[in-house]
Coordinates of N, CA and C in Angstrom, one line a residue:
Chain A
Q191 N 12.9 9.8 11.6 CA 11.9 9.3 10.7 C 12.6 8.3 9.7
T192 N 12.0 7.1 9.6 CA 12.6 6.0 8.8 C 12.4 6.4 7.3
V193 N 13.5 6.2 6.5 CA 13.5 6.4 5.1 C 13.8 5.1 4.4
V194 N 13.0 4.8 3.4 CA 13.2 3.6 2.6 C 13.8 4.0 1.2
T195 N 14.9 3.3 0.9 CA 15.6 3.7 -0.3 C 15.4 2.6 -1.4
Q196 N 15.1 3.1 -2.6 CA 15.0 2.2 -3.8 C 15.8 2.9 -4.9
E197 N 16.3 2.1 -5.8 CA 16.9 2.7 -7.0 C 15.8 3.5 -7.8
P198 N 16.1 4.7 -8.2 CA 15.1 5.5 -8.9 C 14.7 4.8 -10.3
S199 N 15.7 4.3 -10.9 CA 15.4 3.7 -12.2 C 16.4 2.6 -12.5
V200 N 15.9 1.5 -13.2 CA 16.7 0.4 -13.5 C 16.3 -0.1 -14.9
S201 N 17.2 -0.6 -15.7 CA 16.8 -1.1 -17.0 C 17.3 -2.6 -17.1
V202 N 16.6 -3.3 -17.9 CA 16.9 -4.7 -18.1 C 16.6 -5.1 -19.6
S203 N 17.3 -6.0 -20.1 CA 17.0 -6.4 -21.5 C 16.0 -7.5 -21.4
P204 N 15.1 -7.6 -22.5 CA 14.1 -8.7 -22.5 C 14.8 -10.0 -22.3
G205 N 14.2 -10.8 -21.4 CA 14.8 -12.1 -21.2 C 15.9 -12.1 -20.1
G206 N 16.3 -10.9 -19.7 CA 17.4 -10.8 -18.7 C 16.8 -10.9 -17.3
T207 N 17.8 -10.9 -16.4 CA 17.5 -10.9 -14.9 C 17.9 -9.6 -14.3
V208 N 17.0 -9.1 -13.4 CA 17.2 -7.8 -12.8 C 16.8 -8.0 -11.3
T209 N 17.6 -7.3 -10.4 CA 17.2 -7.3 -9.0 C 17.1 -5.8 -8.6
L210 N 15.9 -5.6 -8.0 CA 15.6 -4.3 -7.4 C 15.8 -4.4 -5.9
T211 N 16.3 -3.4 -5.2 CA 16.6 -3.5 -3.8 C 15.9 -2.4 -3.0
C212 N 15.8 -2.6 -1.7 CA 15.0 -1.8 -0.8 C 15.7 -1.8 0.5
G213 N 16.2 -0.6 0.9 CA 16.9 -0.5 2.1 C 16.2 0.4 3.1
L214 N 16.7 0.2 4.4 CA 16.1 1.0 5.5 C 17.2 1.9 6.1
S215 N 16.8 3.2 6.3 CA 17.8 4.1 6.9 C 18.2 3.8 8.3
S216 N 17.3 3.0 9.0 CA 17.6 2.7 10.4 C 18.5 1.5 10.5
G217 N 18.8 0.8 9.4 CA 19.7 -0.3 9.5 C 19.4 -1.4 8.6
S218 N 19.8 -2.6 9.0 CA 19.6 -3.8 8.1 C 18.2 -4.2 8.1
V219 N 17.8 -4.7 6.9 CA 16.4 -5.3 6.7 C 16.5 -6.7 7.2
S220 N 15.4 -7.1 7.8 CA 15.2 -8.5 8.2 C 13.8 -8.9 7.9
T221 N 13.5 -10.2 8.0 CA 12.2 -10.7 7.8 C 11.2 -10.1 8.8
N222 N 11.7 -9.6 9.9 CA 10.9 -9.0 10.9 C 10.2 -7.8 10.4
Y223 N 10.6 -7.2 9.4 CA 10.0 -6.1 8.8 C 9.0 -6.4 7.7
Y224 N 8.7 -7.7 7.5 CA 7.7 -8.2 6.6 C 7.8 -7.5 5.2
P225 N 8.9 -7.5 4.5 CA 9.0 -6.7 3.3 C 7.9 -7.2 2.3
S226 N 7.3 -6.2 1.6 CA 6.4 -6.5 0.5 C 6.7 -5.7 -0.7
W227 N 6.2 -6.2 -1.8 CA 6.5 -5.5 -3.1 C 5.2 -5.3 -3.9
Y228 N 5.1 -4.2 -4.6 CA 4.0 -3.8 -5.4 C 4.4 -3.3 -6.7
Q229 N 3.6 -3.7 -7.7 CA 3.8 -3.2 -9.1 C 2.7 -2.2 -9.5
Q230 N 3.1 -1.1 -10.1 CA 2.1 -0.1 -10.4 C 2.3 0.4 -11.8
N231 N 1.3 0.2 -12.7 CA 1.3 0.8 -14.0 C 0.6 2.1 -14.1
P232 N 0.9 2.9 -15.0 CA 0.4 4.3 -15.1 C -1.2 4.3 -15.0
G233 N -1.7 5.1 -14.1 CA -3.2 5.2 -14.0 C -3.9 4.1 -13.4
Q234 N -3.1 3.1 -12.8 CA -3.7 2.0 -12.2 C -3.3 1.9 -10.7
A235 N -4.1 1.1 -10.0 CA -3.8 0.9 -8.6 C -2.6 -0.1 -8.5
P236 N -1.9 0.0 -7.4 CA -0.8 -1.0 -7.2 C -1.4 -2.4 -7.2
R237 N -0.5 -3.3 -7.6 CA -0.8 -4.7 -7.6 C 0.2 -5.4 -6.7
T238 N -0.3 -6.2 -5.8 CA 0.6 -6.8 -4.8 C 1.3 -8.0 -5.5
L239 N 2.6 -8.0 -5.4 CA 3.5 -9.1 -6.0 C 3.9 -10.1 -4.9
I240 N 4.5 -9.5 -3.9 CA 5.3 -10.3 -2.9 C 4.9 -9.8 -1.5
S241 N 4.7 -10.7 -0.6 CA 4.5 -10.4 0.8 C 5.4 -11.2 1.7
T242 N 5.6 -10.8 2.9 CA 6.4 -11.5 3.9 C 7.7 -12.0 3.3
T243 N 8.4 -11.1 2.7 CA 9.7 -11.3 2.1 C 9.7 -12.0 0.7
N244 N 9.0 -13.2 0.7 CA 9.2 -14.0 -0.5 C 7.9 -14.8 -0.9
T245 N 6.8 -14.4 -0.4 CA 5.5 -15.1 -0.8 C 4.9 -14.4 -1.9
R246 N 4.7 -15.1 -3.1 CA 4.1 -14.5 -4.2 C 2.6 -14.5 -4.0
S247 N 2.0 -13.4 -4.4 CA 0.5 -13.3 -4.4 C -0.1 -14.2 -5.5
S248 N -1.3 -14.5 -5.3 CA -2.0 -15.3 -6.3 C -2.0 -14.7 -7.7
G249 N -1.6 -15.5 -8.7 CA -1.5 -15.1 -10.1 C -0.3 -14.4 -10.5
V250 N 0.7 -14.2 -9.5 CA 1.9 -13.6 -9.9 C 2.9 -14.6 -10.5
P251 N 3.4 -14.3 -11.7 CA 4.3 -15.3 -12.3 C 5.5 -15.7 -11.4
D252 N 6.0 -16.9 -11.6 CA 7.1 -17.3 -10.7 C 8.5 -16.7 -11.2
R253 N 8.4 -15.9 -12.2 CA 9.7 -15.1 -12.6 C 9.9 -14.0 -11.6
F254 N 8.9 -13.7 -10.7 CA 9.1 -12.7 -9.7 C 9.5 -13.4 -8.4
S255 N 10.5 -13.0 -7.7 CA 10.9 -13.6 -6.4 C 11.4 -12.6 -5.5
G256 N 11.1 -12.8 -4.2 CA 11.6 -11.9 -3.2 C 12.6 -12.5 -2.3
S257 N 13.5 -11.7 -1.7 CA 14.5 -12.3 -0.8 C 15.1 -11.1 0.0
I258 N 16.0 -11.5 0.9 CA 16.8 -10.6 1.6 C 18.2 -10.8 1.1
L259 N 18.8 -9.7 0.5 CA 20.2 -9.8 0.0 C 21.0 -8.8 0.8
G260 N 22.0 -9.4 1.5 CA 22.8 -8.5 2.4 C 21.9 -7.9 3.4
N261 N 21.9 -6.6 3.4 CA 21.1 -5.8 4.4 C 19.9 -5.2 3.8
K262 N 19.4 -5.7 2.6 CA 18.3 -5.1 1.9 C 17.3 -6.2 1.5
A263 N 16.0 -5.7 1.3 CA 15.1 -6.6 0.7 C 15.3 -6.5 -0.8
A264 N 15.0 -7.6 -1.5 CA 15.2 -7.6 -3.0 C 14.1 -8.2 -3.7
L265 N 13.8 -7.7 -4.9 CA 12.9 -8.3 -5.8 C 13.6 -8.6 -7.1
T266 N 13.6 -9.9 -7.4 CA 14.3 -10.3 -8.6 C 13.3 -10.8 -9.7
I267 N 13.5 -10.3 -10.9 CA 12.7 -10.7 -12.0 C 13.7 -11.5 -13.0
T268 N 13.3 -12.7 -13.2 CA 14.1 -13.6 -14.0 C 13.4 -13.9 -15.3
G269 N 14.1 -13.5 -16.4 CA 13.4 -13.6 -17.7 C 12.4 -12.5 -17.9
A270 N 12.9 -11.3 -17.8 CA 12.0 -10.1 -17.9 C 11.3 -10.0 -19.2
Q271 N 10.1 -9.6 -19.1 CA 9.2 -9.4 -20.3 C 8.8 -8.0 -20.4
A272 N 8.4 -7.6 -21.6 CA 8.1 -6.2 -21.9 C 7.0 -5.7 -21.0
D273 N 6.1 -6.5 -20.6 CA 5.0 -6.0 -19.8 C 5.4 -5.9 -18.3
D274 N 6.7 -6.2 -18.0 CA 7.2 -6.0 -16.6 C 7.6 -4.6 -16.5
E275 N 7.6 -3.8 -17.6 CA 8.0 -2.4 -17.5 C 7.0 -1.7 -16.7
S276 N 7.4 -1.1 -15.5 CA 6.4 -0.6 -14.6 C 7.2 0.1 -13.5
V277 N 6.5 0.6 -12.5 CA 7.1 1.1 -11.3 C 6.9 0.1 -10.1
Y278 N 7.9 -0.2 -9.4 CA 7.9 -1.2 -8.3 C 8.2 -0.5 -7.0
Y279 N 7.3 -0.7 -6.1 CA 7.4 -0.1 -4.7 C 7.6 -1.3 -3.7
C280 N 8.4 -1.0 -2.7 CA 8.6 -1.9 -1.6 C 7.9 -1.2 -0.4
A281 N 7.7 -2.0 0.6 CA 7.1 -1.5 1.9 C 7.6 -2.4 3.0
F282 N 7.8 -1.7 4.2 CA 8.1 -2.4 5.4 C 7.1 -2.2 6.5
F283 N 6.8 -3.2 7.3 CA 6.0 -3.1 8.4 C 6.9 -2.8 9.6
M284 N 6.6 -1.7 10.3 CA 7.4 -1.3 11.4 C 6.9 -1.7 12.7
P285 N 7.7 -1.9 13.7 CA 7.3 -2.4 15.1 C 6.2 -1.5 15.7
S286 N 6.2 -0.2 15.3 CA 5.2 0.7 15.9 C 3.8 0.5 15.3
I287 N 3.6 -0.5 14.5 CA 2.4 -0.8 13.8 C 2.2 0.4 12.8
S288 N 3.0 0.4 11.8 CA 2.9 1.3 10.7 C 3.7 0.8 9.5
W289 N 3.5 1.4 8.4 CA 4.2 1.0 7.2 C 4.9 2.2 6.6
V290 N 6.1 1.9 6.0 CA 6.8 2.9 5.2 C 7.0 2.3 3.8
F291 N 6.8 3.1 2.9 CA 7.0 2.7 1.5 C 8.3 3.4 0.9
G292 N 8.9 2.7 0.0 CA 10.0 3.3 -0.8 C 9.4 4.2 -1.8
G293 N 10.3 5.0 -2.4 CA 9.9 6.0 -3.4 C 9.6 5.4 -4.8
G294 N 9.9 4.1 -4.9 CA 9.6 3.4 -6.2 C 10.8 3.3 -7.1
T295 N 10.8 2.2 -7.9 CA 11.9 2.1 -8.9 C 11.1 1.9 -10.3
K296 N 11.5 2.8 -11.2 CA 11.0 2.6 -12.6 C 11.8 1.7 -13.3
L297 N 11.2 0.5 -13.7 CA 11.9 -0.5 -14.5 C 11.6 -0.3 -15.9
T298 N 12.7 -0.2 -16.7 CA 12.6 -0.2 -18.2 C 13.1 -1.5 -18.8
V299 N 12.3 -2.0 -19.7 CA 12.7 -3.3 -20.4 C 13.0 -2.9 -21.8
L300 N 14.3 -2.9 -22.1 CA 14.7 -2.5 -23.5 C 15.9 -3.3 -23.9
Chain B
Q66 N -14.4 -13.3 -5.3 CA -13.2 -12.8 -4.8 C -13.4 -11.5 -4.1
V67 N -12.4 -11.1 -3.3 CA -12.5 -9.8 -2.6 C -12.3 -8.7 -3.5
E68 N -13.2 -7.7 -3.4 CA -13.1 -6.5 -4.2 C -13.4 -5.3 -3.3
L69 N -12.7 -4.2 -3.5 CA -12.9 -3.0 -2.8 C -13.2 -1.8 -3.8
Q70 N -14.0 -0.9 -3.4 CA -14.3 0.2 -4.2 C -14.5 1.5 -3.4
E71 N -13.6 2.5 -3.7 CA -13.7 3.7 -3.0 C -14.7 4.6 -3.6
S72 N -15.3 5.5 -2.8 CA -16.3 6.5 -3.3 C -16.2 7.7 -2.4
G73 N -16.6 8.8 -3.0 CA -16.6 10.1 -2.3 C -16.4 11.3 -3.3
P74 N -16.5 12.5 -2.7 CA -16.3 13.7 -3.6 C -14.9 13.8 -4.2
G75 N -14.9 14.2 -5.4 CA -13.6 14.3 -6.1 C -12.9 15.7 -5.9
L76 N -13.7 16.6 -5.3 CA -13.2 18.0 -5.1 C -13.6 18.4 -3.7
V77 N -12.6 18.9 -3.0 CA -12.8 19.4 -1.6 C -12.1 20.7 -1.5
K78 N -12.8 21.6 -0.8 CA -12.2 23.0 -0.6 C -11.1 23.0 0.5
P79 N -10.2 23.8 0.4 CA -9.2 23.9 1.4 C -9.8 24.3 2.8
S80 N -9.3 23.7 3.8 CA -9.8 23.8 5.2 C -11.0 22.9 5.5
E81 N -11.6 22.3 4.5 CA -12.7 21.5 4.7 C -12.3 20.0 5.0
T82 N -13.3 19.2 5.1 CA -13.1 17.8 5.4 C -13.3 16.8 4.3
L83 N -12.3 16.0 4.0 CA -12.3 15.0 3.0 C -13.0 13.7 3.6
S84 N -14.0 13.2 2.9 CA -14.6 12.0 3.4 C -14.7 11.0 2.2
L85 N -14.2 9.8 2.5 CA -14.3 8.7 1.5 C -14.8 7.4 2.2
T86 N -15.4 6.6 1.4 CA -15.9 5.3 1.8 C -15.4 4.2 1.0
C87 N -15.1 3.1 1.6 CA -14.6 1.9 0.9 C -15.7 0.8 1.0
S88 N -16.3 0.4 -0.1 CA -17.3 -0.7 0.0 C -16.6 -2.0 -0.3
V89 N -16.8 -3.0 0.5 CA -16.1 -4.3 0.4 C -17.1 -5.3 0.0
S90 N -16.7 -6.1 -1.0 CA -17.5 -7.3 -1.4 C -16.6 -8.5 -1.5
G91 N -17.3 -9.6 -1.4 CA -16.6 -10.9 -1.5 C -16.1 -11.4 -0.1
V92 N -16.2 -10.6 0.9 CA -15.8 -11.0 2.2 C -16.5 -10.1 3.2
S93 N -16.8 -10.7 4.4 CA -17.3 -9.9 5.5 C -16.3 -9.0 6.1
I94 N -16.6 -7.7 6.3 CA -15.7 -6.8 6.9 C -15.4 -7.2 8.3
S95 N -16.3 -8.1 8.9 CA -16.1 -8.6 10.2 C -15.1 -9.8 10.3
S96 N -14.6 -10.1 9.1 CA -13.6 -11.2 9.1 C -12.5 -11.0 10.1
S97 N -12.1 -12.0 10.8 CA -11.1 -11.9 11.8 C -9.7 -11.8 11.2
I98 N -9.5 -12.1 9.9 CA -8.2 -12.2 9.4 C -7.7 -10.9 8.8
Y99 N -8.6 -9.9 8.6 CA -8.2 -8.7 8.0 C -8.3 -7.4 8.9
Y100 N -7.4 -6.5 8.7 CA -7.6 -5.1 9.0 C -7.9 -4.5 7.6
W101 N -8.4 -3.3 7.7 CA -8.8 -2.5 6.5 C -8.1 -1.2 6.5
G102 N -7.5 -0.8 5.4 CA -6.6 0.3 5.4 C -6.8 1.3 4.3
W103 N -6.3 2.5 4.5 CA -6.3 3.6 3.5 C -4.8 4.0 3.2
I104 N -4.5 4.1 2.0 CA -3.2 4.5 1.5 C -3.4 5.6 0.4
R105 N -2.5 6.6 0.3 CA -2.7 7.6 -0.7 C -1.5 7.8 -1.5
Q106 N -1.6 8.4 -2.6 CA -0.5 8.7 -3.6 C -0.7 10.1 -4.2
S107 N 0.1 11.0 -3.8 CA 0.1 12.3 -4.3 C 0.6 12.3 -5.8
P108 N 0.1 13.3 -6.6 CA 0.5 13.3 -8.0 C 2.0 13.2 -8.2
G109 N 2.3 12.2 -9.0 CA 3.7 12.0 -9.3 C 4.6 11.5 -8.2
K110 N 4.0 11.1 -7.1 CA 4.8 10.7 -5.9 C 4.5 9.3 -5.5
G111 N 5.2 8.9 -4.5 CA 5.0 7.5 -4.0 C 3.8 7.3 -3.1
L112 N 3.8 6.2 -2.5 CA 2.7 5.7 -1.6 C 2.9 6.1 -0.2
E113 N 1.8 6.5 0.5 CA 1.8 6.9 1.9 C 0.7 6.2 2.6
W114 N 1.0 5.4 3.7 CA 0.0 4.8 4.5 C -0.6 5.8 5.4
I115 N -2.0 5.7 5.5 CA -2.7 6.6 6.3 C -3.2 6.1 7.6
A116 N -4.0 5.0 7.5 CA -4.5 4.4 8.8 C -5.1 3.0 8.4
I117 N -5.3 2.2 9.5 CA -6.0 0.9 9.4 C -7.0 0.8 10.5
I118 N -8.0 -0.1 10.3 CA -9.0 -0.4 11.3 C -9.4 -1.8 11.2
Y119 N -9.7 -2.4 12.4 CA -10.3 -3.7 12.5 C -11.8 -3.6 12.7
Y120 N -12.5 -4.7 12.4 CA -13.9 -4.6 12.5 C -14.4 -4.2 13.9
S121 N -13.6 -4.5 14.9 CA -14.0 -4.2 16.3 C -13.8 -2.7 16.6
G122 N -13.1 -2.0 15.7 CA -12.9 -0.6 15.9 C -11.5 -0.3 16.3
N123 N -10.7 -1.2 16.5 CA -9.2 -1.0 16.8 C -8.6 -0.3 15.6
T124 N -7.8 0.7 15.9 CA -7.2 1.5 14.8 C -5.7 1.8 15.0
Y125 N -5.0 2.0 13.9 CA -3.7 2.5 14.0 C -3.6 3.6 12.9
H126 N -2.8 4.6 13.2 CA -2.7 5.8 12.3 C -1.3 6.1 12.0
N127 N -1.0 6.7 10.8 CA 0.2 7.3 10.5 C 0.4 8.5 11.5
P128 N 1.5 8.5 12.2 CA 1.7 9.6 13.2 C 1.6 11.0 12.5
S129 N 2.1 11.1 11.3 CA 2.1 12.4 10.6 C 0.7 12.9 10.3
L130 N -0.3 12.1 10.3 CA -1.6 12.5 9.9 C -2.6 12.3 11.1
R131 N -2.1 11.7 12.1 CA -3.0 11.2 13.2 C -4.0 12.3 13.7
S132 N -3.6 13.5 13.8 CA -4.4 14.5 14.4 C -5.6 14.9 13.5
R133 N -5.5 14.6 12.2 CA -6.5 15.0 11.3 C -7.3 13.8 10.7
V134 N -7.0 12.6 11.1 CA -7.6 11.4 10.5 C -8.5 10.8 11.4
T135 N -9.7 10.4 10.9 CA -10.6 9.5 11.6 C -10.9 8.3 10.6
I136 N -10.7 7.1 11.1 CA -11.1 6.0 10.3 C -12.2 5.2 11.1
S137 N -13.2 4.8 10.4 CA -14.3 4.1 11.0 C -14.8 2.9 10.2
V138 N -15.6 2.1 10.8 CA -16.1 0.9 10.1 C -17.6 0.8 10.4
D139 N -18.3 0.3 9.3 CA -19.8 0.1 9.4 C -20.0 -1.3 9.0
T140 N -20.1 -2.2 10.0 CA -20.2 -3.6 9.7 C -21.6 -3.9 9.0
S141 N -22.6 -3.1 9.3 CA -23.9 -3.4 8.7 C -23.9 -3.1 7.2
K142 N -23.1 -2.2 6.8 CA -23.0 -1.9 5.3 C -21.8 -2.6 4.7
N143 N -21.0 -3.3 5.4 CA -19.7 -3.8 4.9 C -18.8 -2.8 4.3
Q144 N -18.7 -1.7 5.0 CA -17.9 -0.5 4.5 C -17.0 0.0 5.6
F145 N -16.0 0.7 5.2 CA -15.2 1.5 6.2 C -14.9 2.8 5.5
S146 N -14.6 3.8 6.4 CA -14.5 5.2 5.9 C -13.3 5.9 6.4
L147 N -13.0 7.0 5.7 CA -11.9 7.9 6.1 C -12.4 9.3 6.1
R148 N -12.0 10.0 7.1 CA -12.2 11.5 7.2 C -10.9 12.1 7.5
L149 N -10.6 13.1 6.7 CA -9.4 13.9 6.8 C -9.8 15.4 7.0
T150 N -9.5 16.0 8.1 CA -9.9 17.3 8.3 C -8.9 18.4 7.9
S151 N -9.3 19.6 7.8 CA -8.5 20.7 7.5 C -7.5 20.5 6.4
V152 N -8.1 20.1 5.2 CA -7.3 19.7 4.1 C -6.6 20.9 3.4
T153 N -5.5 20.6 2.8 CA -4.8 21.6 2.0 C -4.4 21.0 0.7
A154 N -3.8 21.8 -0.2 CA -3.4 21.3 -1.5 C -2.5 20.0 -1.4
A155 N -1.8 20.0 -0.3 CA -0.9 18.8 -0.1 C -1.6 17.5 0.1
D156 N -2.9 17.6 0.4 CA -3.7 16.4 0.5 C -4.4 15.9 -0.8
T157 N -4.1 16.6 -1.9 CA -4.5 16.2 -3.2 C -3.8 14.9 -3.5
A158 N -4.6 13.9 -3.8 CA -4.0 12.6 -4.1 C -5.0 11.6 -4.6
V159 N -4.5 10.4 -5.0 CA -5.4 9.3 -5.2 C -5.4 8.5 -3.9
Y160 N -6.6 8.2 -3.4 CA -6.8 7.5 -2.2 C -7.2 6.1 -2.4
Y161 N -6.5 5.1 -1.9 CA -6.8 3.7 -2.1 C -7.2 3.1 -0.8
C162 N -8.1 2.2 -0.9 CA -8.4 1.3 0.3 C -7.9 -0.1 0.0
A163 N -7.6 -0.8 1.0 CA -6.9 -2.1 0.8 C -7.2 -3.0 2.0
T164 N -7.1 -4.3 1.7 CA -7.1 -5.3 2.8 C -5.7 -5.4 3.4
I165 N -5.7 -5.6 4.7 CA -4.4 -5.9 5.4 C -4.5 -7.2 6.1
P166 N -4.0 -8.3 5.5 CA -4.1 -9.6 6.1 C -3.2 -9.5 7.4
W167 N -3.9 -9.7 8.5 CA -3.1 -9.5 9.8 C -2.2 -10.7 10.0
Y168 N -1.1 -10.4 10.7 CA 0.0 -11.4 10.9 C 0.9 -11.6 9.7
Y169 N 0.4 -11.0 8.6 CA 1.3 -11.0 7.3 C 1.7 -9.6 6.9
Y170 N 0.9 -8.6 7.4 CA 1.3 -7.2 7.4 C 1.7 -6.6 6.1
Y171 N 0.8 -6.8 5.1 CA 1.0 -6.2 3.8 C -0.4 -5.8 3.3
M172 N -0.3 -4.9 2.2 CA -1.6 -4.5 1.5 C -1.9 -5.6 0.5
G173 N -3.0 -6.3 0.7 CA -3.3 -7.4 -0.1 C -4.1 -7.1 -1.4
V174 N -5.4 -6.8 -1.2 CA -6.3 -6.4 -2.3 C -6.5 -4.9 -2.2
W175 N -6.3 -4.3 -3.4 CA -6.4 -2.8 -3.4 C -7.7 -2.4 -4.2
G176 N -8.3 -1.3 -3.8 CA -9.4 -0.7 -4.6 C -8.7 0.0 -5.8
K177 N -9.6 0.4 -6.7 CA -9.1 1.1 -7.9 C -8.6 2.5 -7.6
G178 N -9.0 3.1 -6.5 CA -8.5 4.4 -6.1 C -9.6 5.5 -6.4
A179 N -9.5 6.5 -5.6 CA -10.4 7.7 -5.8 C -9.5 8.9 -5.8
T180 N -9.7 9.7 -6.9 CA -8.9 10.9 -7.0 C -9.6 12.0 -6.2
V181 N -8.9 12.7 -5.3 CA -9.4 13.8 -4.6 C -8.5 15.0 -4.8
T182 N -9.1 16.1 -5.3 CA -8.4 17.3 -5.5 C -8.8 18.3 -4.4
V183 N -7.9 19.0 -3.8 CA -8.2 20.0 -2.9 C -8.0 21.4 -3.6
S184 N -9.0 22.1 -3.8 CA -9.0 23.4 -4.5 C -10.2 24.2 -4.2
S185 N -10.0 25.5 -4.3 CA -11.2 26.4 -4.1 C -11.9 26.7 -5.4

């Protein structure tokens, strides 16, 4: 069974840059897994930030960017703001036509 | 714009069947560019993909839930539905419906979610 690994918690200073990563237990991440990223605030539905590795969804500020870093998918926030404090989930599309989600990273801005 | 809204009972007894409907507005459910999906989130936990369906009826399921899940589409009502049989407390979760833009393979627009509790 494929496991997706994310940092449980990360902190960043206001105005700083932070990178969250997302790995696959089965090996290296590539664009073929169509990495996507979602932001979720307490009591709310997830909001789609990034699809197909690095495509920002409509209305998502350009301080959010997606990439492949080494053998992982990555979400970078450049110039973090207080309202970026949230839980971030990544997901991969698997060849078997299924999706696996990471356990989420709680981002603290302080 | 595309909007999705989940509806259904908030409380289901153990061993019974959970049924939810997702009403779609702003786009035809017969659109060729979307699959339609269900995702759930157990209390305090992460996200779990359940199943997706195309307007033609083509479906894909999470293997871990396949034997208990039925996903269906009603093009006349612009809705799609989820049935999960033989529920237990482990099925207590917030259930989300979402668009799946095909060939891009991600959850695009999400509904607000429906909380379902399994309890006697």
